[in-house]
Short mmCIF file of C-alpha atoms in Angstrom, two decimals:
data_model
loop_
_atom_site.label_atom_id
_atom_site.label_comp_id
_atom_site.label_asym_id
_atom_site.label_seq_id
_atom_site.Cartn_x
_atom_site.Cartn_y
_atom_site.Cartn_z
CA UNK A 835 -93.70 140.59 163.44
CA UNK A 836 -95.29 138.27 165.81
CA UNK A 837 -93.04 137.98 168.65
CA UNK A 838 -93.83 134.84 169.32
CA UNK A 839 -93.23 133.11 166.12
CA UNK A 840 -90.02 131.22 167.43
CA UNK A 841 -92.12 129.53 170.39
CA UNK A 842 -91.10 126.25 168.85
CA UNK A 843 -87.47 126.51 168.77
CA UNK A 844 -85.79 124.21 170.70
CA UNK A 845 -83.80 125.59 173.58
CA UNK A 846 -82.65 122.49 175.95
CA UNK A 847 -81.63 120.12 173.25
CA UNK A 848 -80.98 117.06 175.69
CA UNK A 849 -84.35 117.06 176.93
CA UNK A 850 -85.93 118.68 174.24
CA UNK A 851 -87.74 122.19 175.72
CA UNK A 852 -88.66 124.86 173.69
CA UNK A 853 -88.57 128.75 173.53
CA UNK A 854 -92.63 128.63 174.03
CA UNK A 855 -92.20 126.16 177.01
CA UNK A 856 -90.10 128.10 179.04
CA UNK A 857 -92.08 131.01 177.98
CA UNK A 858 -94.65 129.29 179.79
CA UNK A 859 -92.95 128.15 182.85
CA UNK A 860 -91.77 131.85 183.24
CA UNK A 861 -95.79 133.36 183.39
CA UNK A 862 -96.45 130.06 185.33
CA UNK A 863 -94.32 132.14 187.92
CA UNK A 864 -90.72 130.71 187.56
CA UNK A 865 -88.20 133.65 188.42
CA UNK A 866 -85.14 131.79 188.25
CA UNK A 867 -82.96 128.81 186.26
CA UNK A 868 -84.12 126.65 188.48
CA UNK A 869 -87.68 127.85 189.04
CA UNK A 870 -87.57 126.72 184.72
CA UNK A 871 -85.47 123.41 185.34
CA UNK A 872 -88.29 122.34 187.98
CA UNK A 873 -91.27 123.12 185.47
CA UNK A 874 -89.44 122.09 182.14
CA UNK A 875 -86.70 119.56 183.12
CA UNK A 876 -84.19 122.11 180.91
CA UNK A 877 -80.95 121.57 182.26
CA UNK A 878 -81.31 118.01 183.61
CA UNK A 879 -79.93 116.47 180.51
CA UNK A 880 -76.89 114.53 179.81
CA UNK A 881 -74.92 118.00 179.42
CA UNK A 882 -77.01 119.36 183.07
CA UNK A 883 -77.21 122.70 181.11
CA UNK A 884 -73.87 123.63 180.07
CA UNK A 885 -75.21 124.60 176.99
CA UNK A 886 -78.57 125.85 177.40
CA UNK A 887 -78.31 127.40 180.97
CA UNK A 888 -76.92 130.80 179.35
CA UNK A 889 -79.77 130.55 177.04
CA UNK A 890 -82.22 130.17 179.96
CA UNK A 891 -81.20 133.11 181.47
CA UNK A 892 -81.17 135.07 178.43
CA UNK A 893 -85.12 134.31 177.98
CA UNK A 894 -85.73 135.29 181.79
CA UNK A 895 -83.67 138.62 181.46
CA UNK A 896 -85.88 139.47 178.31
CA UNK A 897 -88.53 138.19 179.91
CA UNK A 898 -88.41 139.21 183.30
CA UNK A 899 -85.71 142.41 183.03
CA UNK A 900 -84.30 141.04 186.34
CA UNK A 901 -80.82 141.00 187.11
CA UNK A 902 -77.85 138.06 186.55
CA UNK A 903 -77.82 137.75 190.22
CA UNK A 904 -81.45 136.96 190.81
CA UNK A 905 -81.48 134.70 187.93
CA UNK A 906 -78.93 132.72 189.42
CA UNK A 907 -77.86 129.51 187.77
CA UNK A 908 -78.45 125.92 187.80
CA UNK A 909 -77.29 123.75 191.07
CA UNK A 910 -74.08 122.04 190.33
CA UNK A 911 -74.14 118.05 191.57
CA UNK A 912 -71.68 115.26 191.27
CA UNK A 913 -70.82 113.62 188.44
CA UNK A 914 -70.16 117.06 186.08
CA UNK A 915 -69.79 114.92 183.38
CA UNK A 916 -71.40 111.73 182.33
CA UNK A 917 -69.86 108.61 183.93
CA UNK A 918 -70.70 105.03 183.42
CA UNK A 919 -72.33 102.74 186.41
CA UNK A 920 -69.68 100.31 185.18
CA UNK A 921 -66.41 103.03 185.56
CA UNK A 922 -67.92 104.38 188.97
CA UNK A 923 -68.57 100.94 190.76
CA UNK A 924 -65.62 99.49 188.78
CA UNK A 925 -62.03 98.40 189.66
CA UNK A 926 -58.82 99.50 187.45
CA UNK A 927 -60.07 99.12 184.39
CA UNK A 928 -63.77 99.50 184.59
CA UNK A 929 -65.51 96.13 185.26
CA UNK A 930 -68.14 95.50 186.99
CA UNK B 1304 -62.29 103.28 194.59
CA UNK B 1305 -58.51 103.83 194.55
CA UNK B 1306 -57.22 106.79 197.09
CA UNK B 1307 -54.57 108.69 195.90
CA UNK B 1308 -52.82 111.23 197.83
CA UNK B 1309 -51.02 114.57 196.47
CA UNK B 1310 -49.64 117.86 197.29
CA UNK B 1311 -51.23 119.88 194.29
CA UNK B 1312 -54.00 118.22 192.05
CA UNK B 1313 -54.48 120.43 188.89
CA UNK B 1314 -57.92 120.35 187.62
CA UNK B 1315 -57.10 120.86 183.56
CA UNK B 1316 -53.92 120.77 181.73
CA UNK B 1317 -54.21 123.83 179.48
CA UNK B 1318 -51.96 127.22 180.14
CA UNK B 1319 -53.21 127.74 183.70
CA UNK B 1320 -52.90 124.58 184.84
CA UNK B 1321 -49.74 123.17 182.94
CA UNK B 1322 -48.11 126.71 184.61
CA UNK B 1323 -49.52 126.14 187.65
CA UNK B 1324 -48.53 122.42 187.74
CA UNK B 1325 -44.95 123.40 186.69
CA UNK B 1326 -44.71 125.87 189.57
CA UNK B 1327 -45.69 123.69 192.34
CA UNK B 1328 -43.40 121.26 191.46
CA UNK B 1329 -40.91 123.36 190.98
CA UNK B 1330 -40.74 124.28 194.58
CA UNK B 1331 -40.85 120.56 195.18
CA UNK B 1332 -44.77 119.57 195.26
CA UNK B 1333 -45.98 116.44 194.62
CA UNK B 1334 -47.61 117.32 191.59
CA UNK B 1335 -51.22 115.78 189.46
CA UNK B 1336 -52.44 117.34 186.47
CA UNK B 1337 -56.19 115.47 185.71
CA UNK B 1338 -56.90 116.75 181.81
CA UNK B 1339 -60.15 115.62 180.17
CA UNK B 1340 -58.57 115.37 176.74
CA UNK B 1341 -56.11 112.67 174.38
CA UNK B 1342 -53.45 115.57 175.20
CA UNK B 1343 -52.25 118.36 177.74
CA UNK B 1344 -52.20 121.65 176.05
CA UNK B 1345 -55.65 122.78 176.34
CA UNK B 1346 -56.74 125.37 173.41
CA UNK B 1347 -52.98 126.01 173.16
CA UNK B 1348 -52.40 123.04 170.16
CA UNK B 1349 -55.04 124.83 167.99
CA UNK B 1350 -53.11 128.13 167.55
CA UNK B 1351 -51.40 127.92 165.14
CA UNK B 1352 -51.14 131.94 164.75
CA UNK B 1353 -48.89 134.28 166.45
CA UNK B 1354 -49.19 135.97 169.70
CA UNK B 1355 -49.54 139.48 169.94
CA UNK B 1356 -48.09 141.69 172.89
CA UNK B 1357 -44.70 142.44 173.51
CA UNK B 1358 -41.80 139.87 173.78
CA UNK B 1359 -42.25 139.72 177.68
CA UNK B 1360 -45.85 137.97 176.61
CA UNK B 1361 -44.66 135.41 173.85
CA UNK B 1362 -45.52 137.89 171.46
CA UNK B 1363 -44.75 136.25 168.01
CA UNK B 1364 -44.72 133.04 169.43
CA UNK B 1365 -47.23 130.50 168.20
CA UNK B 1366 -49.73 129.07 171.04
CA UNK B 1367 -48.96 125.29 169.67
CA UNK B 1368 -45.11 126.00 170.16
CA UNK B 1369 -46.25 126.98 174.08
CA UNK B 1370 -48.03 123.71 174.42
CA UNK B 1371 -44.87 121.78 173.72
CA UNK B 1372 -42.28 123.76 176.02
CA UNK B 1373 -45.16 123.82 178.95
CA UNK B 1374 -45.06 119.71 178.51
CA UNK B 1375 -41.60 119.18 177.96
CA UNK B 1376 -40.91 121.41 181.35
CA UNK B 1377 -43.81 119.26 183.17
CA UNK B 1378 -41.66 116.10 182.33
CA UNK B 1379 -38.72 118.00 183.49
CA UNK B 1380 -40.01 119.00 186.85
CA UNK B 1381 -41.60 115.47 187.33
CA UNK B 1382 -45.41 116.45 187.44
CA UNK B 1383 -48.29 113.63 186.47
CA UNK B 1384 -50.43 113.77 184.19
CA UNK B 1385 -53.54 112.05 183.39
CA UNK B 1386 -54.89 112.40 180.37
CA UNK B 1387 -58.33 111.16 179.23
CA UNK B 1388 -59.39 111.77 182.65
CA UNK B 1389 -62.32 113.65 184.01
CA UNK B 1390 -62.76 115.78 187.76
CA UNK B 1391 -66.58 114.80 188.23
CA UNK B 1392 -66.82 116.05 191.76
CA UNK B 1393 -65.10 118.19 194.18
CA UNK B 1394 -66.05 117.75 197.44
CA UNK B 1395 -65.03 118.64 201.21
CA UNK B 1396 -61.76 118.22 202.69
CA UNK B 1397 -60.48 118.83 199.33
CA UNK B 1398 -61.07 115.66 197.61
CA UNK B 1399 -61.69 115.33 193.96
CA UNK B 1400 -63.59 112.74 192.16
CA UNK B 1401 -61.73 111.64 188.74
CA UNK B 1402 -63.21 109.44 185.86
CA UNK B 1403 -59.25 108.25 184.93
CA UNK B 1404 -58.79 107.09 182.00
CA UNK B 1405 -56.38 104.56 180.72
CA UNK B 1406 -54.18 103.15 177.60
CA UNK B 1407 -56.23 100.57 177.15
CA UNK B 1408 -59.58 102.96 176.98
CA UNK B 1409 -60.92 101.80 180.17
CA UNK B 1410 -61.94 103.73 182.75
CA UNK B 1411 -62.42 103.69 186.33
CA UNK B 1412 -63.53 106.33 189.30
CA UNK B 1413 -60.80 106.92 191.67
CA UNK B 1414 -61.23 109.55 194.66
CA UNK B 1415 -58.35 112.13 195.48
CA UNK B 1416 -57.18 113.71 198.40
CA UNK B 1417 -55.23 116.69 197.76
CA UNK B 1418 -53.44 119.56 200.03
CA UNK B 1419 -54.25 122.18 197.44
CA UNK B 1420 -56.27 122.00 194.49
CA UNK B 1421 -55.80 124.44 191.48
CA UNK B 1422 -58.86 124.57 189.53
CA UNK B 1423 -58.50 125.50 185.50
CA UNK B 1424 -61.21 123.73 183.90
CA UNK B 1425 -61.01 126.47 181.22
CA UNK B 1426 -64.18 128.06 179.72
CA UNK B 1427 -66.98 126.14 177.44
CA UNK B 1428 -68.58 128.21 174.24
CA UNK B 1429 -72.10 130.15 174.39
CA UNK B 1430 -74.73 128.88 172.41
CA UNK B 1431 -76.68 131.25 169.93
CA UNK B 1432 -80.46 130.22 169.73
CA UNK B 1433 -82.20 131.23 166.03
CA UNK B 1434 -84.48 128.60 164.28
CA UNK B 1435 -82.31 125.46 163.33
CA UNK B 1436 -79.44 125.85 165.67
CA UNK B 1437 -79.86 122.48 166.66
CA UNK B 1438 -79.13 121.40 163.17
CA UNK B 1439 -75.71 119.29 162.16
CA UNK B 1440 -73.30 121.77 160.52
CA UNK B 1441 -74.16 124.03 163.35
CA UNK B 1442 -70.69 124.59 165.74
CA UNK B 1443 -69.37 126.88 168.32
CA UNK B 1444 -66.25 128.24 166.24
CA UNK B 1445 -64.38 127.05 169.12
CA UNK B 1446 -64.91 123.22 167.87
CA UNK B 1447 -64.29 124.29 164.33
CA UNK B 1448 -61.07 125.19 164.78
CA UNK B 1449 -60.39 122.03 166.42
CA UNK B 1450 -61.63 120.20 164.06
CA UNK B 1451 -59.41 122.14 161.15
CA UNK B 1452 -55.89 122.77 163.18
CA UNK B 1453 -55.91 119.26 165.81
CA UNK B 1454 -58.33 116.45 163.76
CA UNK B 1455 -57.36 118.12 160.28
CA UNK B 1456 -61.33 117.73 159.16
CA UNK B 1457 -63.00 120.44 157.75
CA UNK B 1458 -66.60 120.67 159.27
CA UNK B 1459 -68.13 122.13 155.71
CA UNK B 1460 -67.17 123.87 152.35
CA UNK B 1461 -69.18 127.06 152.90
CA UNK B 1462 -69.69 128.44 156.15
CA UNK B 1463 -71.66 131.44 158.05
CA UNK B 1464 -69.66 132.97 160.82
CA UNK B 1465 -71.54 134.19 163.83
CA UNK B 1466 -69.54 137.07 165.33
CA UNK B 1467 -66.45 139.07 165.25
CA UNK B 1468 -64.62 138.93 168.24
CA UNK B 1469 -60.96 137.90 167.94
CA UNK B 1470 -61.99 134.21 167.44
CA UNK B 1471 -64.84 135.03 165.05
CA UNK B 1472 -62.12 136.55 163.09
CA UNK B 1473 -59.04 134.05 163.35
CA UNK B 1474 -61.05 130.82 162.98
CA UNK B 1475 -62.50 132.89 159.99
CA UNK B 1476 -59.16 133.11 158.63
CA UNK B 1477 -58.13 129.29 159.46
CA UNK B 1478 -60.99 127.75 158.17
CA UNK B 1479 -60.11 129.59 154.51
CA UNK B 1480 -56.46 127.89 154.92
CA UNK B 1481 -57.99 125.28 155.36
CA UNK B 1482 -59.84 125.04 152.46
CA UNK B 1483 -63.12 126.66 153.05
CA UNK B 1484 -65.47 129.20 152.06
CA UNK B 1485 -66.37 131.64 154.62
CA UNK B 1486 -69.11 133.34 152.97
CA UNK B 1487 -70.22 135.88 155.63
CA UNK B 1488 -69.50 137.40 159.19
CA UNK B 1489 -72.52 138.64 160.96
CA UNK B 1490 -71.83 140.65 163.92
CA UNK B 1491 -74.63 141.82 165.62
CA UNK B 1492 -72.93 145.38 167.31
CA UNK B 1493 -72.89 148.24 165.09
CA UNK B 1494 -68.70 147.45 164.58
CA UNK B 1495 -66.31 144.55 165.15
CA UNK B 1496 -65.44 143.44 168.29
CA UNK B 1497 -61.92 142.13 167.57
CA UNK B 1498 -58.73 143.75 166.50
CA UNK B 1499 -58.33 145.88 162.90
CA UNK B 1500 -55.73 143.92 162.23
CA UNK B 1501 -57.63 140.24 161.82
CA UNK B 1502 -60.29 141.87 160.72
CA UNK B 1503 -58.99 143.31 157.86
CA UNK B 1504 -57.03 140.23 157.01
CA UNK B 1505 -60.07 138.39 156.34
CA UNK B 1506 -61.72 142.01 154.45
CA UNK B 1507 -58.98 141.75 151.91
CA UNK B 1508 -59.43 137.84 151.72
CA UNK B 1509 -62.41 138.77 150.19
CA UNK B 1510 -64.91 138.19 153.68
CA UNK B 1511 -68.12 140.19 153.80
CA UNK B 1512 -68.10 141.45 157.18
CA UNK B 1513 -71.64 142.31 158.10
CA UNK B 1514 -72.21 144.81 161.30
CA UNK B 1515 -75.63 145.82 162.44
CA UNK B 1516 -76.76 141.72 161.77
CA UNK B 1517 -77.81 138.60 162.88
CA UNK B 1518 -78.35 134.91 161.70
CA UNK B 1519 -82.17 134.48 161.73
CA UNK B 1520 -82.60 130.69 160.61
CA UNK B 1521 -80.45 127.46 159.57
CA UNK B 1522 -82.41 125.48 157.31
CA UNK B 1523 -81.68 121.91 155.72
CA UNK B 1524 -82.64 118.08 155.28
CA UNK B 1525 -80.43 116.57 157.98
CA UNK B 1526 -77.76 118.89 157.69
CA UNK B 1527 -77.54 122.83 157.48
CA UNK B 1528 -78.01 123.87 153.43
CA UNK B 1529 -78.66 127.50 153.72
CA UNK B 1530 -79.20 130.14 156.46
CA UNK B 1531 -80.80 133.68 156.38
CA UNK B 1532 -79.10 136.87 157.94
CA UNK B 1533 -80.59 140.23 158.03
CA UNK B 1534 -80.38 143.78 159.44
CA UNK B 1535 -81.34 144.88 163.46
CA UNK B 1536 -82.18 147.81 164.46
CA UNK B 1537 -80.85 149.41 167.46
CA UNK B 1538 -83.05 147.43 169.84
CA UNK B 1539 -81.16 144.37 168.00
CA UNK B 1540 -84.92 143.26 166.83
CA UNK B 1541 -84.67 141.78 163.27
CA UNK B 1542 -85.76 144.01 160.12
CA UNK B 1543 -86.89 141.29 158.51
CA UNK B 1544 -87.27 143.08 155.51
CA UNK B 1545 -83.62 143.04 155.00
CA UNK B 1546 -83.34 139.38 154.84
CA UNK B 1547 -80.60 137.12 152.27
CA UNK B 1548 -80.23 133.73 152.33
CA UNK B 1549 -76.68 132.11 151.57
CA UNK B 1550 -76.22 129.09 150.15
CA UNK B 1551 -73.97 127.48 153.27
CA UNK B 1552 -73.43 123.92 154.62
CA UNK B 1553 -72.02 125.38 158.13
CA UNK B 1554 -72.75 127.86 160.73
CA UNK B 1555 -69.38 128.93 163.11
CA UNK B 1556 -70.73 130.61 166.65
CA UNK B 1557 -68.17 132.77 168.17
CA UNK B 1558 -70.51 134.43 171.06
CA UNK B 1559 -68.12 134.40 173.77
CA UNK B 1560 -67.25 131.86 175.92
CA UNK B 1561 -68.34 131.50 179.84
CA UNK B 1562 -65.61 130.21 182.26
CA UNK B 1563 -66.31 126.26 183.48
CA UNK B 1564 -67.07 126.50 187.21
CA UNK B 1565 -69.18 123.51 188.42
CA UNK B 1566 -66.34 122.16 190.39
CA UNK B 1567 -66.12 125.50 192.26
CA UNK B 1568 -69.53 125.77 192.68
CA UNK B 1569 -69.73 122.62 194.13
CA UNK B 1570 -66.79 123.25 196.93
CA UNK B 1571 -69.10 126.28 197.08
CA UNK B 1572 -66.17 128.74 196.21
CA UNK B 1573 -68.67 132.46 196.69
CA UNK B 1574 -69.06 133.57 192.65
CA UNK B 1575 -69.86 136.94 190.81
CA UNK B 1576 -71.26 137.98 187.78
CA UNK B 1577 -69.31 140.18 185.58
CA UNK B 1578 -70.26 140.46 182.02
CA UNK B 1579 -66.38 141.37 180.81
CA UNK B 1580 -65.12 138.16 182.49
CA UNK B 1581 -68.12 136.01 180.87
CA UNK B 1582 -70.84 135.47 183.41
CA UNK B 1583 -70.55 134.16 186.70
CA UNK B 1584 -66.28 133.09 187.90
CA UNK B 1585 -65.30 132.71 191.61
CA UNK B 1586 -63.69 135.02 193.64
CA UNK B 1587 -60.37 134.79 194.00
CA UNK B 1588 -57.11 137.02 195.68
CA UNK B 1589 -53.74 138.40 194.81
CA UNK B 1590 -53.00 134.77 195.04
CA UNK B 1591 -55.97 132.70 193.23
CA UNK B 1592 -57.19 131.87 195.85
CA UNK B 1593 -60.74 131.27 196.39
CA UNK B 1594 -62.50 131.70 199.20
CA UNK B 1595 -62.38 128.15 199.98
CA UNK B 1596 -59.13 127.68 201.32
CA UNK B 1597 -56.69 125.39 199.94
CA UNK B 1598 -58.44 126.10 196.46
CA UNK B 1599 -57.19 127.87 193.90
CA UNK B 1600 -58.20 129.07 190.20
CA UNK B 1601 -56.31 130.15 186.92
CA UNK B 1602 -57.02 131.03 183.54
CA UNK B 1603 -60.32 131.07 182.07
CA UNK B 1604 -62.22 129.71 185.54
CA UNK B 1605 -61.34 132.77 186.86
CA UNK B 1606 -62.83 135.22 184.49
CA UNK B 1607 -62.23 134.57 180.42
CA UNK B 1608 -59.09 136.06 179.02
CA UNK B 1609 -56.33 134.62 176.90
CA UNK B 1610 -53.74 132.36 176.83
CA UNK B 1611 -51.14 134.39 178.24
CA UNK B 1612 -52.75 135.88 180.96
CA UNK B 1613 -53.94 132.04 182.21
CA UNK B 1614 -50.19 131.28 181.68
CA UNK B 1615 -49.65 134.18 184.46
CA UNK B 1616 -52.50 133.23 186.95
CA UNK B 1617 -51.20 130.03 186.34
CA UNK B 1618 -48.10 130.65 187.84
CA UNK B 1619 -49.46 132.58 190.49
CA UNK B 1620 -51.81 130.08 191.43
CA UNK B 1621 -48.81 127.45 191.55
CA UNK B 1622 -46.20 129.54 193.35
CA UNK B 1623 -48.80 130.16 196.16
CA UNK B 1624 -50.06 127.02 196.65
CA UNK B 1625 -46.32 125.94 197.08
CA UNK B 1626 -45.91 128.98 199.78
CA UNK B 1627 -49.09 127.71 201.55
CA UNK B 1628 -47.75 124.21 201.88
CA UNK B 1629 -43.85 125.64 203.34
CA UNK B 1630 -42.25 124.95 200.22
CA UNK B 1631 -41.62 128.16 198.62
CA UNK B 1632 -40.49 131.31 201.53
CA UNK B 1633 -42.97 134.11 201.89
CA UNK B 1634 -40.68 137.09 200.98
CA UNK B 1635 -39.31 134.55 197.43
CA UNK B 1636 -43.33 134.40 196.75
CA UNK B 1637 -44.16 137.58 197.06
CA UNK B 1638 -41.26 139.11 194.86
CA UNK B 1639 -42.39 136.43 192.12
CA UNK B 1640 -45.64 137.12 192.38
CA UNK B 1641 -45.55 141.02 192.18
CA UNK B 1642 -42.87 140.32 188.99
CA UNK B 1643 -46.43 138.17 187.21
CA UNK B 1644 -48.61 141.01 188.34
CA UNK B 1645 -46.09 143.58 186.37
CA UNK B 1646 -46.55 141.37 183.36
CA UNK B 1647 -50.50 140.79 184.17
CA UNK B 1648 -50.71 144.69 184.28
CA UNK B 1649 -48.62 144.83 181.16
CA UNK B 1650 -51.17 142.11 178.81
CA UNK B 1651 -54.59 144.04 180.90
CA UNK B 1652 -53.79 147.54 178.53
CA UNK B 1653 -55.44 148.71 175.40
CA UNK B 1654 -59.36 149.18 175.00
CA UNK B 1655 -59.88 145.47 175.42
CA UNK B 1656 -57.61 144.62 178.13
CA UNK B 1657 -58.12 147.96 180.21
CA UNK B 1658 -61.59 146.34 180.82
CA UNK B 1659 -60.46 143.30 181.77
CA UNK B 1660 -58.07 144.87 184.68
CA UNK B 1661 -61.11 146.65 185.77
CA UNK B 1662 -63.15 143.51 186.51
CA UNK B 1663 -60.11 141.74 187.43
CA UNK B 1664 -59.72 144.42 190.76
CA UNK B 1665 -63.43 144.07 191.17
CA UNK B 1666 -63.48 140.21 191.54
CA UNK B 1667 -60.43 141.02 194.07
CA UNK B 1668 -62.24 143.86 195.97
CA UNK B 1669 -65.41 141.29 196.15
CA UNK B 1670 -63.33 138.84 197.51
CA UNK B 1671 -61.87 140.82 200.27
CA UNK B 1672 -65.18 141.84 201.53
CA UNK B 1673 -66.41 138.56 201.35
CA UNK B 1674 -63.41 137.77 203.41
CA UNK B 1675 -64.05 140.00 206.26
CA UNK B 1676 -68.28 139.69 206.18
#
């Protein structure tokens, strides 16, 4: 079996990165979550990784062998969740 | 942006933080409980089954009947809560950025300050990548269940389940009450990783229960129509040669879940990886307390368990918070909080739970050198 033959399945669904990409950003050198966010943009979607970043470090542990701790995971920032321009510059009740 | 000042802000409205929330104000706390969702509760309104565990634990008690004595005591004891509104930053100082949400659907950023904050954001589901996960008809069990015991919708007629922990196995069960055709369970690990007893329930409904497998593919015009499973070997690589392909218009992932921890990331709460507890979870004390002072976490945050046990931390979580702020005596704490680690000790026992008091001592062992580094 070719182990390669997934390369095209899609592993950050918000911005659309594949096995094969971050396959690529890992012999490119990335060591970490982030070292892959920074080459691939996977995990700077609308859902920042909540459901991809345990994929992510699945591929680097096959990948790499190295441990959860030097994986790390992504950098959390303000707003978690999505938020509208309108509800975060907005009075009570969300106008702008 | 509205300020809004509180005793104890509760970051999620499930068993950990409804118990928490219930304690503080209990011992007189001016009490906020932020919940993302149309209703308090948490996971609790979606099981509908009965608890296991002795009678000290709610055992035979059914997890939606827990949802509505947790909110009728909230309304007793006078605690808020906010409900279609989201904690989108925790920051210094202890003050906590909320999306609120109101009757009328709008919606409007207002900032926090808080003496103590009590973080139980709960836990989200792991994904499962194979070819065509990304398709629609593809779910985290989790979301199926919800779909079938809160929105009464089933997601699909005939369905693939992904893996045989507990909630592989219940939301197997559900989804045939509810109508549907569960026409496999794949588990990957050479035998199931719930208990006999669901397990077998779903065997004699007629279930295959396949060990030793894996989904390989989801395949379908716009929607899932049919996915292939086959064999591993003990390297879990795919014998290929084994392949089948069912005839299913829904694939259920029960992998595990992995505890929500952003916000304490962000406040910057020190974290460790343990596999048993589902990936990374902050440290935390006797008392659930991180090591960010003034912050606490309960329930799945903390390491993912069950509903009873975050019903326990909750408490914890709440009662000390209270103590810290002079409401609750230290000597009245500290009897109530060894009587929850009795009944802690008492849901952490079997093969399952014996594990899960092992990585609960290491978080606390972590935490104490952290504390004195």
């Amino acid at each position: 079996m070719n182990e390669h033959r997934d390369d095209d399945v899609l592993i950050c669904r918000c911005e659309e990165v594949t096995l094969g990409e971050i396959r690529e950003a890992i012999q490119n050198g990335a060591r970490t979550v982030t070292g892959v966010k920074r080459r691939t943009r996977a995990g700077m979607g609308l859902c920042q990784g909540r459901t991809c970043e345990r994929l992510v470090q699945q591929i680097l542990r096959a990948e790499l062998g190295n441990a959860p701790e030097e994986i790390g995971t992504s950098t959390v920032r303000p707003p978690v969740r999505p938020v509208s321009f309108g509800s975060l510059v907005g009075d009570e009740g969300g106008k702008l | 942006m509205a300020q809004n000042k509180w005793e104890v802000v509760v970051v999620g409205g499930g068993p950990a933080g409804l118990s928490a929330a219930i304690e503080a104000a209990k011992s007189g706390c001016r009490t906020l409980v932020v919940d993302a969702n149309e209703t308090a509760g948490g996971q609790l309104f979606k099981q509908i089954h009965k608890f296991f565990g002795s009678s000290a634990h709610r055992a035979g008690v059914r997890g939606i009947d827990i949802g509505g004595e947790l909110l009728a005591e909230c309304e007793k004891q006078g605690v808020e809560v906010w409900l279609n509104s989201v904690a989108i930053g925790l920051f210094k100082e202890k003050t906590v950025a909320v999306e609120r949400g109101f009757d009328n659907g709008a919606k409007s950023v207002v900032v926090l300050e808080a003496d103590r904050i009590v973080l139980a954001s709960g836990a989200s589901e792991n994904a499962v990548r194979f070819r065509g996960w990304t398709l629609p008809g593809v779910m985290g069990a989790g979301a199926a269940q919800t779909m079938i015991n809160v929105n009464r919708v089933l997601p699909g007629k005939n369905v693939l389940m992904i893996g045989s922990g507990n909630v592989g196995l219940i939301v197997s069960y559900q989804l045939m009450q509810a109508g549907a055709d569960v026409k496999a369970l794949v588990e990957a690990a050479p035998k199931i990783g719930g208990y006999a007893v669901h397990a077998s329930k779903i065997a004699r409904a007629g279930v295959p229960i396949h060990t030793g497998h894996t989904v390989l593919e989801a395949r379908g015009d716009r929607r899932v129509e049919e996915a292939d499973i086959c064999a591993v070997d003990e390297k879990w690589q795919p014998l290929l040669e084994t392949k089948k392909t069912l005839a299913v218009d829904t694939v259920t992932i029960a992998a595990g879940l992995k505890p929500l921890v952003e916000l304490a990331m962000m406040h910057d709460c020190q974290m460790m990886f343990h596999p048993v507890l589902g990936g990374w979870a902050p440290l935390h004390d006797a008392k659930m307390e991180t090591t960010s002072p003034g912050i606490y976490v309960a329930g799945d945050i903390s390491g993912v368990e069950e509903a009873n046990t975050a019903l326990e931390e909750g408490k914890l979580a709440g009662i000390s918070a209270a103590e810290s702020l002079g409401k609750i005596g230290e000597a009245d704490a500290d009897r109530i909080r060894s009587e929850i680690w009795g009944r802690l000790d008492g849901l952490r026992l079997g093969p399952h739970g014996v594990m899960r008091m092992q990585a609960k001592s290491e978080q606390i062992d972590h935490y104490k050198s952290a504390q004195s580094a």
